[in-house]
mmCIF file of C-alpha atoms and ligand atoms in Angstrom:
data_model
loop_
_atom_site.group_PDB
_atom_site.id
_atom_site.type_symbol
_atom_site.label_atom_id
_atom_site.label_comp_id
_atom_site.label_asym_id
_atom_site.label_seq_id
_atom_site.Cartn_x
_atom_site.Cartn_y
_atom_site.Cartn_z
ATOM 1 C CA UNK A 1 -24.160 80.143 212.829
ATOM 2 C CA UNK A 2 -21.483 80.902 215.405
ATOM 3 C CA UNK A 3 -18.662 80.104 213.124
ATOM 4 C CA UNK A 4 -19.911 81.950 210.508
ATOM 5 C CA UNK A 5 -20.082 84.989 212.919
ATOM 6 C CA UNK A 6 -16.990 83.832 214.135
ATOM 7 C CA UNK A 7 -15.480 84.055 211.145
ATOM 8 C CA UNK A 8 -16.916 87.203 210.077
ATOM 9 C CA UNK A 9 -15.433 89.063 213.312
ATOM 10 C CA UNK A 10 -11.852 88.057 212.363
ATOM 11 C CA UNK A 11 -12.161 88.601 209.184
ATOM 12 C CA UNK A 12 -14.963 90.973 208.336
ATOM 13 C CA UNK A 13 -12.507 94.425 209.141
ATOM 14 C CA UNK A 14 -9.496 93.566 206.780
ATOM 15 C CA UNK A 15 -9.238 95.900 203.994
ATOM 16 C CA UNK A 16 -8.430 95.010 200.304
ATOM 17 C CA UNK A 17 -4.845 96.055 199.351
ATOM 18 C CA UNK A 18 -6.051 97.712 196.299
ATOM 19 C CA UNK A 19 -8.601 100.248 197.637
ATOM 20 C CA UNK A 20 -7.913 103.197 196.173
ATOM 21 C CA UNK A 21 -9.899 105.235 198.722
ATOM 22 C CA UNK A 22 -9.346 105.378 202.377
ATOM 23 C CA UNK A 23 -10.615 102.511 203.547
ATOM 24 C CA UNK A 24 -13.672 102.904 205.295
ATOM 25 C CA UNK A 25 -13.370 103.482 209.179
ATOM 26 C CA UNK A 26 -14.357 100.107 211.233
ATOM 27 C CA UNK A 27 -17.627 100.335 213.264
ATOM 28 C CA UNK A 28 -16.883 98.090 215.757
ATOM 29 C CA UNK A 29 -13.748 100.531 216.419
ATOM 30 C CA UNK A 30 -15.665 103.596 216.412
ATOM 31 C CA UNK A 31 -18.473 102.361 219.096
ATOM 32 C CA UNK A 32 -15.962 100.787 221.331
ATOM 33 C CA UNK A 33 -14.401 104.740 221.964
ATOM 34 C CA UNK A 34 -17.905 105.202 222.927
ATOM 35 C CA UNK A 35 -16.987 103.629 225.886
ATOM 36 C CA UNK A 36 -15.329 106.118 228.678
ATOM 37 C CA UNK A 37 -13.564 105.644 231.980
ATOM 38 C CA UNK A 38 -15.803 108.194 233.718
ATOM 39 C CA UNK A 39 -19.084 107.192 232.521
ATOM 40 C CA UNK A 40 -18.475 104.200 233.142
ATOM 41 C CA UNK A 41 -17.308 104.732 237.359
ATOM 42 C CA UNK A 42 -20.353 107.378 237.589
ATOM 43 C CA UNK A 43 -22.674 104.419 236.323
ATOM 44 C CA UNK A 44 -21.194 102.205 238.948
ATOM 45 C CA UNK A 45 -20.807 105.266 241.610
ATOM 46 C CA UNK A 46 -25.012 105.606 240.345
ATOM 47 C CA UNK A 47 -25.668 102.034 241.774
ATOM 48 C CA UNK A 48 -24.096 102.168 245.027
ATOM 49 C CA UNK A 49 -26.539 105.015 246.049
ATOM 50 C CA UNK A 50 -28.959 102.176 246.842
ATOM 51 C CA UNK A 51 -26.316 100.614 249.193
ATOM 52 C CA UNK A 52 -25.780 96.708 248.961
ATOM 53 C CA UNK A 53 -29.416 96.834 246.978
ATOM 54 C CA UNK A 54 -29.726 93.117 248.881
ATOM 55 C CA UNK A 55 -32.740 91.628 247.241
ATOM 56 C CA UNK A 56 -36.219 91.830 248.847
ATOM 57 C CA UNK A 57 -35.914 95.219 249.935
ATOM 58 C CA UNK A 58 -37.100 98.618 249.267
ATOM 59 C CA UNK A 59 -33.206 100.031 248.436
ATOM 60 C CA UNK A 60 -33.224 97.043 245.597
ATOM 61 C CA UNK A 61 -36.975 97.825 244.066
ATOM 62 C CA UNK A 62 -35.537 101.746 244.370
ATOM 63 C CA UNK A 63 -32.658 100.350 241.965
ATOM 64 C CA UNK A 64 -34.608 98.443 239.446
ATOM 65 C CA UNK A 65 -36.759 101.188 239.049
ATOM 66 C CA UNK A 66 -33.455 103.462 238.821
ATOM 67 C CA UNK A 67 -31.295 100.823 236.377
ATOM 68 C CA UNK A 68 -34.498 101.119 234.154
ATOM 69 C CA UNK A 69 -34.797 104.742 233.965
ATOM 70 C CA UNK A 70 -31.596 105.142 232.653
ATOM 71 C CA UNK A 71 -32.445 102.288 230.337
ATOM 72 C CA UNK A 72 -35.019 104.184 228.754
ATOM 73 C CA UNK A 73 -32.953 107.276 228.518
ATOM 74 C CA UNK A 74 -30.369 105.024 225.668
ATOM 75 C CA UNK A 75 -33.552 104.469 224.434
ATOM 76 C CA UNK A 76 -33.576 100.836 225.053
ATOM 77 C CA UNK A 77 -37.167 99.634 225.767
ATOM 78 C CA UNK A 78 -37.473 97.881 229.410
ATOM 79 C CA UNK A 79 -39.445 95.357 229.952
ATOM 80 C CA UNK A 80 -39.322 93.200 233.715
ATOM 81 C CA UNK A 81 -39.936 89.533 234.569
ATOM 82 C CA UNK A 82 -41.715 88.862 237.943
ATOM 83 C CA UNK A 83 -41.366 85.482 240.151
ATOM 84 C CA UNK A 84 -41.650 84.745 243.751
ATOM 85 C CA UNK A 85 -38.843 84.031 245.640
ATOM 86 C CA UNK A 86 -39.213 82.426 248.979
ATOM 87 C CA UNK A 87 -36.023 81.389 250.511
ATOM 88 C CA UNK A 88 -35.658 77.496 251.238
ATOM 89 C CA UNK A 89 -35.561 76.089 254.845
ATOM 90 C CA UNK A 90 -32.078 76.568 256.449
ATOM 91 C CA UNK A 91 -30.004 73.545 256.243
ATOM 92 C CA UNK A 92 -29.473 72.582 259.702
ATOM 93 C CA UNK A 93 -26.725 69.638 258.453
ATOM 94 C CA UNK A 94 -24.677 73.120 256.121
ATOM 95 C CA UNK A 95 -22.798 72.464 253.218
ATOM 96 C CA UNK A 96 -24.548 70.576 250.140
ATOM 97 C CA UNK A 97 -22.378 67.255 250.416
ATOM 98 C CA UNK A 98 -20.224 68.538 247.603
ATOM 99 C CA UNK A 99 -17.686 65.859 248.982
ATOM 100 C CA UNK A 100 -13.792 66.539 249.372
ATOM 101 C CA UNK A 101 -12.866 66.383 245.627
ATOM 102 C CA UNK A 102 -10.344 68.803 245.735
ATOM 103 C CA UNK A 103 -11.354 70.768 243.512
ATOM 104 C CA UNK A 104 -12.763 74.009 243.044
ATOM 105 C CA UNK A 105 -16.174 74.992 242.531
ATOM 106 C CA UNK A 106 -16.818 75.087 239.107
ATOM 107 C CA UNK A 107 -14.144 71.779 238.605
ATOM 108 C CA UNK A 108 -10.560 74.070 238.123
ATOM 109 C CA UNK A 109 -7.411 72.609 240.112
ATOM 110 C CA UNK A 110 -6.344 75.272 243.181
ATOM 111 C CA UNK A 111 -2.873 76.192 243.140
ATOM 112 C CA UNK A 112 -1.053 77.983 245.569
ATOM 113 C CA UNK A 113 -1.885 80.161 248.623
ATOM 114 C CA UNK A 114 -5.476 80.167 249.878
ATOM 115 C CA UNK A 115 -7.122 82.768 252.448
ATOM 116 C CA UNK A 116 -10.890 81.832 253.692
ATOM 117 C CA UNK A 117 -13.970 83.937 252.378
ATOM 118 C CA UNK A 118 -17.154 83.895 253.254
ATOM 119 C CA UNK A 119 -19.959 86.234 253.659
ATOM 120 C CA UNK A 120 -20.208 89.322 255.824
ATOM 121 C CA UNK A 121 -23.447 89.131 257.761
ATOM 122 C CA UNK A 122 -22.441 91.532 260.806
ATOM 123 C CA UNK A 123 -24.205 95.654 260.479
ATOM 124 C CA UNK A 124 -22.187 96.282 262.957
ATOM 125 C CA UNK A 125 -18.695 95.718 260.912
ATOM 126 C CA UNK A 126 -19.796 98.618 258.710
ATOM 127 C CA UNK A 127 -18.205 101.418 260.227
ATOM 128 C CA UNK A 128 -20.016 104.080 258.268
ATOM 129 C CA UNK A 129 -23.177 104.637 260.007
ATOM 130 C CA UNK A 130 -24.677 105.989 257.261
ATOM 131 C CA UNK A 131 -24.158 102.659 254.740
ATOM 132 C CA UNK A 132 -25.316 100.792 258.167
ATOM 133 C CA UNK A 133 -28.696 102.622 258.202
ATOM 134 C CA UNK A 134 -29.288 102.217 254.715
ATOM 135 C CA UNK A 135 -28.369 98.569 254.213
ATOM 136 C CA UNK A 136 -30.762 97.973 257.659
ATOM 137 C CA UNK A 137 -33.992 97.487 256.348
ATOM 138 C CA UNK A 138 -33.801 93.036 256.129
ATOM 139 C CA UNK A 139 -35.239 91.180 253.523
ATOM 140 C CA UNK A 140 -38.485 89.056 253.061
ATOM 141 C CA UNK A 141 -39.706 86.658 251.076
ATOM 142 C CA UNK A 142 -42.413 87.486 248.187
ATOM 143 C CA UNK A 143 -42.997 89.072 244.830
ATOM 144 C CA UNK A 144 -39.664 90.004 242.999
ATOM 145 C CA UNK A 145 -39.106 91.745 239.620
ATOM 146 C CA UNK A 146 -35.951 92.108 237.210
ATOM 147 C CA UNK A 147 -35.552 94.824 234.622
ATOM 148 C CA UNK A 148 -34.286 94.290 231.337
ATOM 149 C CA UNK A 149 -34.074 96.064 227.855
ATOM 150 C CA UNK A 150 -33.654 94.926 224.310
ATOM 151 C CA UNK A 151 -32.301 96.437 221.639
ATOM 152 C CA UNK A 152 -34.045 95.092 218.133
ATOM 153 C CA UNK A 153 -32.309 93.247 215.238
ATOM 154 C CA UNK A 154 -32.836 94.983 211.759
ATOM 155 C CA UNK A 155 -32.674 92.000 209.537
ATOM 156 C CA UNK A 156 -33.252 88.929 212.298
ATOM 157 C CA UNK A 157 -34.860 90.646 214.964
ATOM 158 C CA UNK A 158 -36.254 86.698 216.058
ATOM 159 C CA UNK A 159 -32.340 85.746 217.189
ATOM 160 C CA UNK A 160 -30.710 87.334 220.440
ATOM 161 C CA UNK A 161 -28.103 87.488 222.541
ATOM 162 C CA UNK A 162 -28.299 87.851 226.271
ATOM 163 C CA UNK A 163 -25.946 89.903 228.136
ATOM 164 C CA UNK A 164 -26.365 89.800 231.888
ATOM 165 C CA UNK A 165 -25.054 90.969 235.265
ATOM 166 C CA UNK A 166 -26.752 90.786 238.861
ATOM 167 C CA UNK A 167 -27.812 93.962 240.682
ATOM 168 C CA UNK A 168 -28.330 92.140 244.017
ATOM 169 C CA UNK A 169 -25.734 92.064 245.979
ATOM 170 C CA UNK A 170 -25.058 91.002 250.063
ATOM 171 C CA UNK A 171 -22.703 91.903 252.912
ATOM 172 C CA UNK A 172 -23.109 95.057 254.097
ATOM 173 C CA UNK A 173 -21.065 97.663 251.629
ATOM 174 C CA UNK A 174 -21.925 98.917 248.628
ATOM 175 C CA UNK A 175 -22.139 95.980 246.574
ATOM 176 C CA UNK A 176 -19.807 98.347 244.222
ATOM 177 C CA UNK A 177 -17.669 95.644 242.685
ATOM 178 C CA UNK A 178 -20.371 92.695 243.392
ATOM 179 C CA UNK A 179 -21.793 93.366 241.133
ATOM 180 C CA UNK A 180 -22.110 97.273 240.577
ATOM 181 C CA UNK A 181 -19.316 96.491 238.437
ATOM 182 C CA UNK A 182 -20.770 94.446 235.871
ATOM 183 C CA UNK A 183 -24.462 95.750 236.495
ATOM 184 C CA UNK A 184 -22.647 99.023 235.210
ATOM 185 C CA UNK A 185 -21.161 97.806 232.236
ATOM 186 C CA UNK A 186 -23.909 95.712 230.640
ATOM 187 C CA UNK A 187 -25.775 99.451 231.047
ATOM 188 C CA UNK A 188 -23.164 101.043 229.450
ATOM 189 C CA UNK A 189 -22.844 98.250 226.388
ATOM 190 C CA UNK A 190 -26.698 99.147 225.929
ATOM 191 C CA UNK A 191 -26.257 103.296 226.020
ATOM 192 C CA UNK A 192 -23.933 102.752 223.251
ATOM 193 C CA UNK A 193 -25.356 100.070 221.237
ATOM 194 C CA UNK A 194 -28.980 101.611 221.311
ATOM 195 C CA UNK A 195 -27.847 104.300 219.902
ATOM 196 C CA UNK A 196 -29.815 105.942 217.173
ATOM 197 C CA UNK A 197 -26.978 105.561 214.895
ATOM 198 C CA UNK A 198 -26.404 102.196 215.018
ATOM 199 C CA UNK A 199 -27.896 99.262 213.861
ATOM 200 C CA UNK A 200 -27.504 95.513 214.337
ATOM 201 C CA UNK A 201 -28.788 92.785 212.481
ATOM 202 C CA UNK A 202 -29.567 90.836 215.248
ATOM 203 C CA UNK A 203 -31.300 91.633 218.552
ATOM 204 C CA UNK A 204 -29.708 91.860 221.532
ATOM 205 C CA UNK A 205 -31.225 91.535 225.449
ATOM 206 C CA UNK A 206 -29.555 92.917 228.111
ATOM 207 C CA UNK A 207 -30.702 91.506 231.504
ATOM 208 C CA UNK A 208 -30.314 93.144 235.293
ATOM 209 C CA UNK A 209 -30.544 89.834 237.209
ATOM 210 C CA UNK A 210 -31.865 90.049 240.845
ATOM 211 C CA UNK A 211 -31.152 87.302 243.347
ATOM 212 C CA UNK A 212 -27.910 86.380 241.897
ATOM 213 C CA UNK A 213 -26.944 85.713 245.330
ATOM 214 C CA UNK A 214 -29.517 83.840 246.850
ATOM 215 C CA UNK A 215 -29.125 80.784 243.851
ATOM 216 C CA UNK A 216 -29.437 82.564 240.865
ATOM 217 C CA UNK A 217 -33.558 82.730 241.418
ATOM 218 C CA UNK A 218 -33.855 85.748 238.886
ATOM 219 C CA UNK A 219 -31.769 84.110 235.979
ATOM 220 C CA UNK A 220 -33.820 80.560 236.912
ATOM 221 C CA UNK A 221 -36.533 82.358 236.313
ATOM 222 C CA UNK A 222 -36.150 83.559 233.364
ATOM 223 C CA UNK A 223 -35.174 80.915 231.874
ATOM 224 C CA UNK A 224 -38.208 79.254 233.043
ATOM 225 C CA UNK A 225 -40.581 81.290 231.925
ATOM 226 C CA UNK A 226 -39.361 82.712 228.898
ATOM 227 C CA UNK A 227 -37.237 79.336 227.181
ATOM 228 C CA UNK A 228 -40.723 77.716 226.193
ATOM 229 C CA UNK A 229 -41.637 81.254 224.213
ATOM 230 C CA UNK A 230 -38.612 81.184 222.224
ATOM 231 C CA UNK A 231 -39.172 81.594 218.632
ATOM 232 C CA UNK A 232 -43.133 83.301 218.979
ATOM 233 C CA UNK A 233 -43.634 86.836 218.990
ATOM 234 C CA UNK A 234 -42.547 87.395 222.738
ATOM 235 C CA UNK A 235 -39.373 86.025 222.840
ATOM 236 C CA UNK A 236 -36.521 85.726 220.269
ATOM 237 C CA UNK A 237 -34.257 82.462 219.790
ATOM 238 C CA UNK A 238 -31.269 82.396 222.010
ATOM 239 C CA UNK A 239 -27.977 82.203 220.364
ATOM 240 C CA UNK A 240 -25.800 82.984 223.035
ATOM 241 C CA UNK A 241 -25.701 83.747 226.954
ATOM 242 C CA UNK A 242 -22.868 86.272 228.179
ATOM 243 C CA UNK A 243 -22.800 86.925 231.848
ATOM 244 C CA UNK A 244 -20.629 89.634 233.710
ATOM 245 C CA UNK A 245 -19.736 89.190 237.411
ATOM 246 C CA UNK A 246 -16.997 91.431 239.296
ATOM 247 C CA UNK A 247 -14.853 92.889 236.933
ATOM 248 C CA UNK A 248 -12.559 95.181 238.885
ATOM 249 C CA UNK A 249 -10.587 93.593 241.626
ATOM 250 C CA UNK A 250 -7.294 91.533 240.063
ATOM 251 C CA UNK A 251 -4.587 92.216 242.487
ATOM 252 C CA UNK A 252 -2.924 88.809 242.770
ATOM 253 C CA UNK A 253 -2.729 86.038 244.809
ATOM 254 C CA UNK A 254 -2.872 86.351 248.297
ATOM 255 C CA UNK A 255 0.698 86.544 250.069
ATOM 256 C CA UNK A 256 2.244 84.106 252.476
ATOM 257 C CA UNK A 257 0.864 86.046 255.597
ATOM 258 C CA UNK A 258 -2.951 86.344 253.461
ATOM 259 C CA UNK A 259 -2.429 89.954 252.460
ATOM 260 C CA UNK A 260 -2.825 91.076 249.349
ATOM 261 C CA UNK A 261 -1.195 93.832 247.112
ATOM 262 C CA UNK A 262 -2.518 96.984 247.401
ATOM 263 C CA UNK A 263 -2.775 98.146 243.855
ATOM 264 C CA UNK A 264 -3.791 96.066 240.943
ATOM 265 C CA UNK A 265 -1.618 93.908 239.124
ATOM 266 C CA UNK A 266 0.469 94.448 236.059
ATOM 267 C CA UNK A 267 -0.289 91.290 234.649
ATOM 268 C CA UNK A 268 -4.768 91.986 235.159
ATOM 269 C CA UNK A 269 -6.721 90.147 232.862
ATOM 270 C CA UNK A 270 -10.184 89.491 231.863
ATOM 271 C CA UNK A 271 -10.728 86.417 232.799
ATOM 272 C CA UNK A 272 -13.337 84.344 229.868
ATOM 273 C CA UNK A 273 -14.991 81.521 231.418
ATOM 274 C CA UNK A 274 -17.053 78.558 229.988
ATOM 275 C CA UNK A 275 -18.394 75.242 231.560
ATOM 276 C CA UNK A 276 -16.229 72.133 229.909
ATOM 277 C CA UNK A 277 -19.314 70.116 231.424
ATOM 278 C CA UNK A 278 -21.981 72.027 229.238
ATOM 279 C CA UNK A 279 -24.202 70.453 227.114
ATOM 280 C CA UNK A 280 -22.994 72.903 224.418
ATOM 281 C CA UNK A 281 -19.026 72.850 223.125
ATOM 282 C CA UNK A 282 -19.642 75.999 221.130
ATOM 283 C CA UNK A 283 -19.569 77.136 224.093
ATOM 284 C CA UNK A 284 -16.038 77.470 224.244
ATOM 285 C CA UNK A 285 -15.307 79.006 220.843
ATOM 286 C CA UNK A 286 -17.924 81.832 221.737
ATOM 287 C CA UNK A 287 -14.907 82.581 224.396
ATOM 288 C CA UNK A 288 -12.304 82.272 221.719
ATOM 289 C CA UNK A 289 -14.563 85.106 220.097
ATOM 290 C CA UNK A 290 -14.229 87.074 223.087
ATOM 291 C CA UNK A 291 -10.347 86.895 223.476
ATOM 292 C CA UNK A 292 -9.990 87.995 220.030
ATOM 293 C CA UNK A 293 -12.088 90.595 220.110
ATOM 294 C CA UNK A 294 -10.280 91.451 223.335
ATOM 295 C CA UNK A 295 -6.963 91.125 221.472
ATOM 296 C CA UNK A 296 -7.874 93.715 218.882
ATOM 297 C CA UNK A 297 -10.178 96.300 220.773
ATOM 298 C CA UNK A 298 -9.316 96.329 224.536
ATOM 299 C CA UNK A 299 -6.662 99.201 225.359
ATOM 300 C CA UNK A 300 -4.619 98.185 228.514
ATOM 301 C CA UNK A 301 -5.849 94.802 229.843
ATOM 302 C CA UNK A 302 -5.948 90.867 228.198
ATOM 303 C CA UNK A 303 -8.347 88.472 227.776
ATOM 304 C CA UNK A 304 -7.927 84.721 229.306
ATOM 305 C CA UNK A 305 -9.801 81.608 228.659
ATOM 306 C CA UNK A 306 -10.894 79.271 230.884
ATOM 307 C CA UNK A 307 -13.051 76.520 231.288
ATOM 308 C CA UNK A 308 -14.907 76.562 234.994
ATOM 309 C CA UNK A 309 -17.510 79.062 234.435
ATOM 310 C CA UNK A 310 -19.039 78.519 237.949
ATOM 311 C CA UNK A 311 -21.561 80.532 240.557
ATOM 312 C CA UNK A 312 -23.099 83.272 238.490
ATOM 313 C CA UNK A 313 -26.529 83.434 236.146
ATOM 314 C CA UNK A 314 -24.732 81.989 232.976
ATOM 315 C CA UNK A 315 -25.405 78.460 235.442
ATOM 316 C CA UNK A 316 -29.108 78.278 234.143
ATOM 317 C CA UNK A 317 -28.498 78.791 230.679
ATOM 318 C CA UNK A 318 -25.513 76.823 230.118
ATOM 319 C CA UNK A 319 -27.045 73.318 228.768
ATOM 320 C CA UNK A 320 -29.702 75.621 226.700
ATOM 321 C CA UNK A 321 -27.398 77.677 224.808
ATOM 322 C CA UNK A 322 -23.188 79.059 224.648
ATOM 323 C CA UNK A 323 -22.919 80.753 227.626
ATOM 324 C CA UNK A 324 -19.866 82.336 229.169
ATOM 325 C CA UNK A 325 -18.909 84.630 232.234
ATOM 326 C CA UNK A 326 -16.519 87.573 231.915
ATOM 327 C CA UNK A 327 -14.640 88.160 235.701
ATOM 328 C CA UNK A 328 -12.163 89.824 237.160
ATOM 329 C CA UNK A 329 -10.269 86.230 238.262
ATOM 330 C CA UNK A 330 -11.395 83.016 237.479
ATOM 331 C CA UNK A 331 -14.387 82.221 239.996
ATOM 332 C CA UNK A 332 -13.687 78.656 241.470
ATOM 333 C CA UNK A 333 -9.793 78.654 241.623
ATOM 334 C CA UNK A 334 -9.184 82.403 241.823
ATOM 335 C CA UNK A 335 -12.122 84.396 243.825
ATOM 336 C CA UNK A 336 -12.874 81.001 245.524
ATOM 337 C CA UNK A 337 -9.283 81.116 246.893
ATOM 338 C CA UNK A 338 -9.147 84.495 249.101
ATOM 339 C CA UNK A 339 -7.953 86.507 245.498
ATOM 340 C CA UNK A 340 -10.693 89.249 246.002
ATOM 341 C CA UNK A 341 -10.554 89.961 250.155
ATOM 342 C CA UNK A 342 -13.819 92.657 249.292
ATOM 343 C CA UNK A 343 -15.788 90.169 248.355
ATOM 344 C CA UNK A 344 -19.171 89.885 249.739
ATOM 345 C CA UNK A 345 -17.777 92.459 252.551
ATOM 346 C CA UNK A 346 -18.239 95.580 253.908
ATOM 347 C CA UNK A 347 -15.276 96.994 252.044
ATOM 348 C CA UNK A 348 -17.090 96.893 248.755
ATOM 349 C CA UNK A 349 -17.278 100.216 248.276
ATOM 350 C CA UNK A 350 -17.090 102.680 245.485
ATOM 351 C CA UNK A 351 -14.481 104.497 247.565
ATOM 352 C CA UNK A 352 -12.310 100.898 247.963
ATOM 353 C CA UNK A 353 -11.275 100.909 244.108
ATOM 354 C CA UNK A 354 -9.079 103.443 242.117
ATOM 355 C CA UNK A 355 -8.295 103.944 238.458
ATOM 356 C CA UNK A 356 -6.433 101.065 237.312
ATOM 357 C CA UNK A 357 -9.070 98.902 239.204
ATOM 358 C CA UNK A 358 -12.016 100.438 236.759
ATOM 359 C CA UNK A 359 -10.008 100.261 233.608
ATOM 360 C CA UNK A 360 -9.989 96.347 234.038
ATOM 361 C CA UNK A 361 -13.975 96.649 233.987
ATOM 362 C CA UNK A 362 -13.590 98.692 231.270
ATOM 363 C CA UNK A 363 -11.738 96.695 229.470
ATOM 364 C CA UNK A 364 -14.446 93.830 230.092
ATOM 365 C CA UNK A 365 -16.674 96.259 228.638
ATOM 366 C CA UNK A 366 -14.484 97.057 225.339
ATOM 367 C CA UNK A 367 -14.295 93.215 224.813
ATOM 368 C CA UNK A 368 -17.855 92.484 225.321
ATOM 369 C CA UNK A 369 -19.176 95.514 223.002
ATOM 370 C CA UNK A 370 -16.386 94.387 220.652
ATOM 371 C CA UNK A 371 -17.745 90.916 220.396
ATOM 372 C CA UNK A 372 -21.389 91.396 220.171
ATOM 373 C CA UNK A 373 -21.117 93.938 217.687
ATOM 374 C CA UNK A 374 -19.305 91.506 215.382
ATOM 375 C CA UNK A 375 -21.362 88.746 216.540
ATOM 376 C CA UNK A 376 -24.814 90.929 215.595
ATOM 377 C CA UNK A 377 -23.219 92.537 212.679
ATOM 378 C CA UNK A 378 -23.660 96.014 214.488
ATOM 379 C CA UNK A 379 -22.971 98.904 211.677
ATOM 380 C CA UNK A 380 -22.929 102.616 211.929
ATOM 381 C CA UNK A 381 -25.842 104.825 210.090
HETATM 382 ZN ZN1 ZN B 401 -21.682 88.258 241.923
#
């Protein structure tokens, strides 16, 4: 199945030598220019109204209801899974006896300068008063929902894909590039995949995760509830899980004296994650789909493959189906290392990021449409 779409993406765009005609223009071209640098920051710019939208909170049940509205106005029917989530006892011993393996999370090999992160859990280290206010209200434990929307296959509407990012986010900013970033671009792959001009052959789901940070609960449960229904009526088969988690921020490595450079890098890439210790090796050429289509459609940034997919809502999915992240940096030995110093901090803010910072999650966006459109055969009325 996957090398057969696989195949068809490299191949299904090359035009006969003979054609007398002009050759007919290529779809998957003509929907990623759908795509656009300020709809895509005025999505993201949309998201941080709700400030750090930290789970169990009015601000994030104001932004699922928000996220969906604007689902519905692609015209890409919503639909929301509901759990509980009530947070586990605090570990008074910390840590989770990962053990000193010396390696990342995620298994990848650190290299070079580190600076600590962590997790901003001070109000009073916002200085805007405003952002303090709203991010103020704390969270509790309870009833939590997750909005999603699906856009319908033509000829296998029983087959999906899933294409995720989290809309929770924590530390007291604006939870713009954590994950406003890649919340914004999965809505932006469905405004121009549903479409009423276009058609797929198979479905795809696009999924809003909430409490990515708290363990991945939304994602969990999810997959839960809805893996057992796969194949009936309510839930297609999954072919493929495609998560998007920070996509803005690739500056560089940290310097000698832990600052960073101020602008982003020449050399930014997309960084293409899968798990080498997944159940599923196709896994990794589902990547190799996503660097080529990367390759071929992206305008300014490239795509690079790696194999530590780590700490995001592809986690639950990855020994049920291929399942790969799309980042900014590689997660374990990258982010992990001090590579994003916004992260989880009151500096994630819309404001924090220019230009050149969006086009890298734009990019992300250009490979991901690029991909799935090949992937569900995605042609233009
Ligand atoms: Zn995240």
């Amino acid at each position: 199945m996957l090398a057969i779409a696989l195949s068809g993406l490299m191949t299904g765009t090359v035009q006969p030598a003979f054609a007398q005609s002009e050759p007919a223009p290529d779809p998957v071209k003509t929907l990623v220019e759908r795509l656009d640098l300020e709809k895509y920051k005025a999505t993201v710019k949309g998201l941080t109204q709700f400030g750090d939208r930290r789970q169990g909170t009015d601000r994030n049940r104001a932004a699922v209801d928000w996220i969906e509205a604007q689902l519905k106005s692609y015209g890409c029917p919503t639909d929301r899974i509901k759990y509980v989530y009530d947070p586990p006892p605090a570990n008074p011993g910390g840590g989770r006896g990962r053990g000193n393996t010396g390696l990342a999370q995620g298994g990848g090999k650190p290299r070079g300068i580190r600076t600590p992160t962590g997790v901003n859990t001070d109000p009073m280290k916002q200085p805007d008063e405003k952002l303090r206010a709203l991010n103020m209200q704390p969270t509790t434990p309870g009833p939590r929902e997750a909005v999603y929307c699906t856009k319908v296959g033509t000829t296998h509407p029983e087959e999906m894909y899933i294409v995720g990012g989290h809309m929770d986010g924590i530390g007291w900013g604006e939870a713009a590039n954590d994950d406003g970033s890649g919340t914004a671009l999965v809505m932006e792959l469905a405004r121009v995949l549903c479409s009423a001009d276009v058609r797929t052959d198979r479905s795809i789901r696009f999924a809003l995760w909430n409490n990515e940070e708290t363990g991945l609960n939304g994602a969990r449960a999810y997959v839960e509830q809805r893996r057992p229904l796969q194949g009936s009526k309510q839930e297609p088969k999954w072919l493929g899980m495609i998560q998007h988690d920070m996509m803005l921020f690739d500056h560089g490595m940290p310097r000698a004296d832990g600052t960073l450079a101020a602008t982003q890098r020449p050399e930014a890439d997309v960084n293409i994650e899968f798990q080498t210790s997944s159940k599923f090796a196709q896994a990794q050429q589902l990547a190799w789909v996503f660097q080529v289509a990367n390759e071929k459609y992206a305008t300014d940034y490239p795509a690079s493959v790696g194999s530590h997919m780590t700490n995001t809502d592809s986690a639950p999915f990855q020994d049920l189906v291929p399942a790969i992240s799309l980042r900014e940096n590689e997660r374990g030995t990258q982010i992990g290392a001090g590579w994003d110093p916004n992260w989880h901090q009151p500096t994630d803010l819309y404001a924090t990021y220019d230009d050149a910072d969006f086009r890298l999650g734009l990019n992300a966006a250009q490979t991901t449409l690029a991909a799935l459109a090949g992937l569900t055969g995605a042609t233009l009325k």
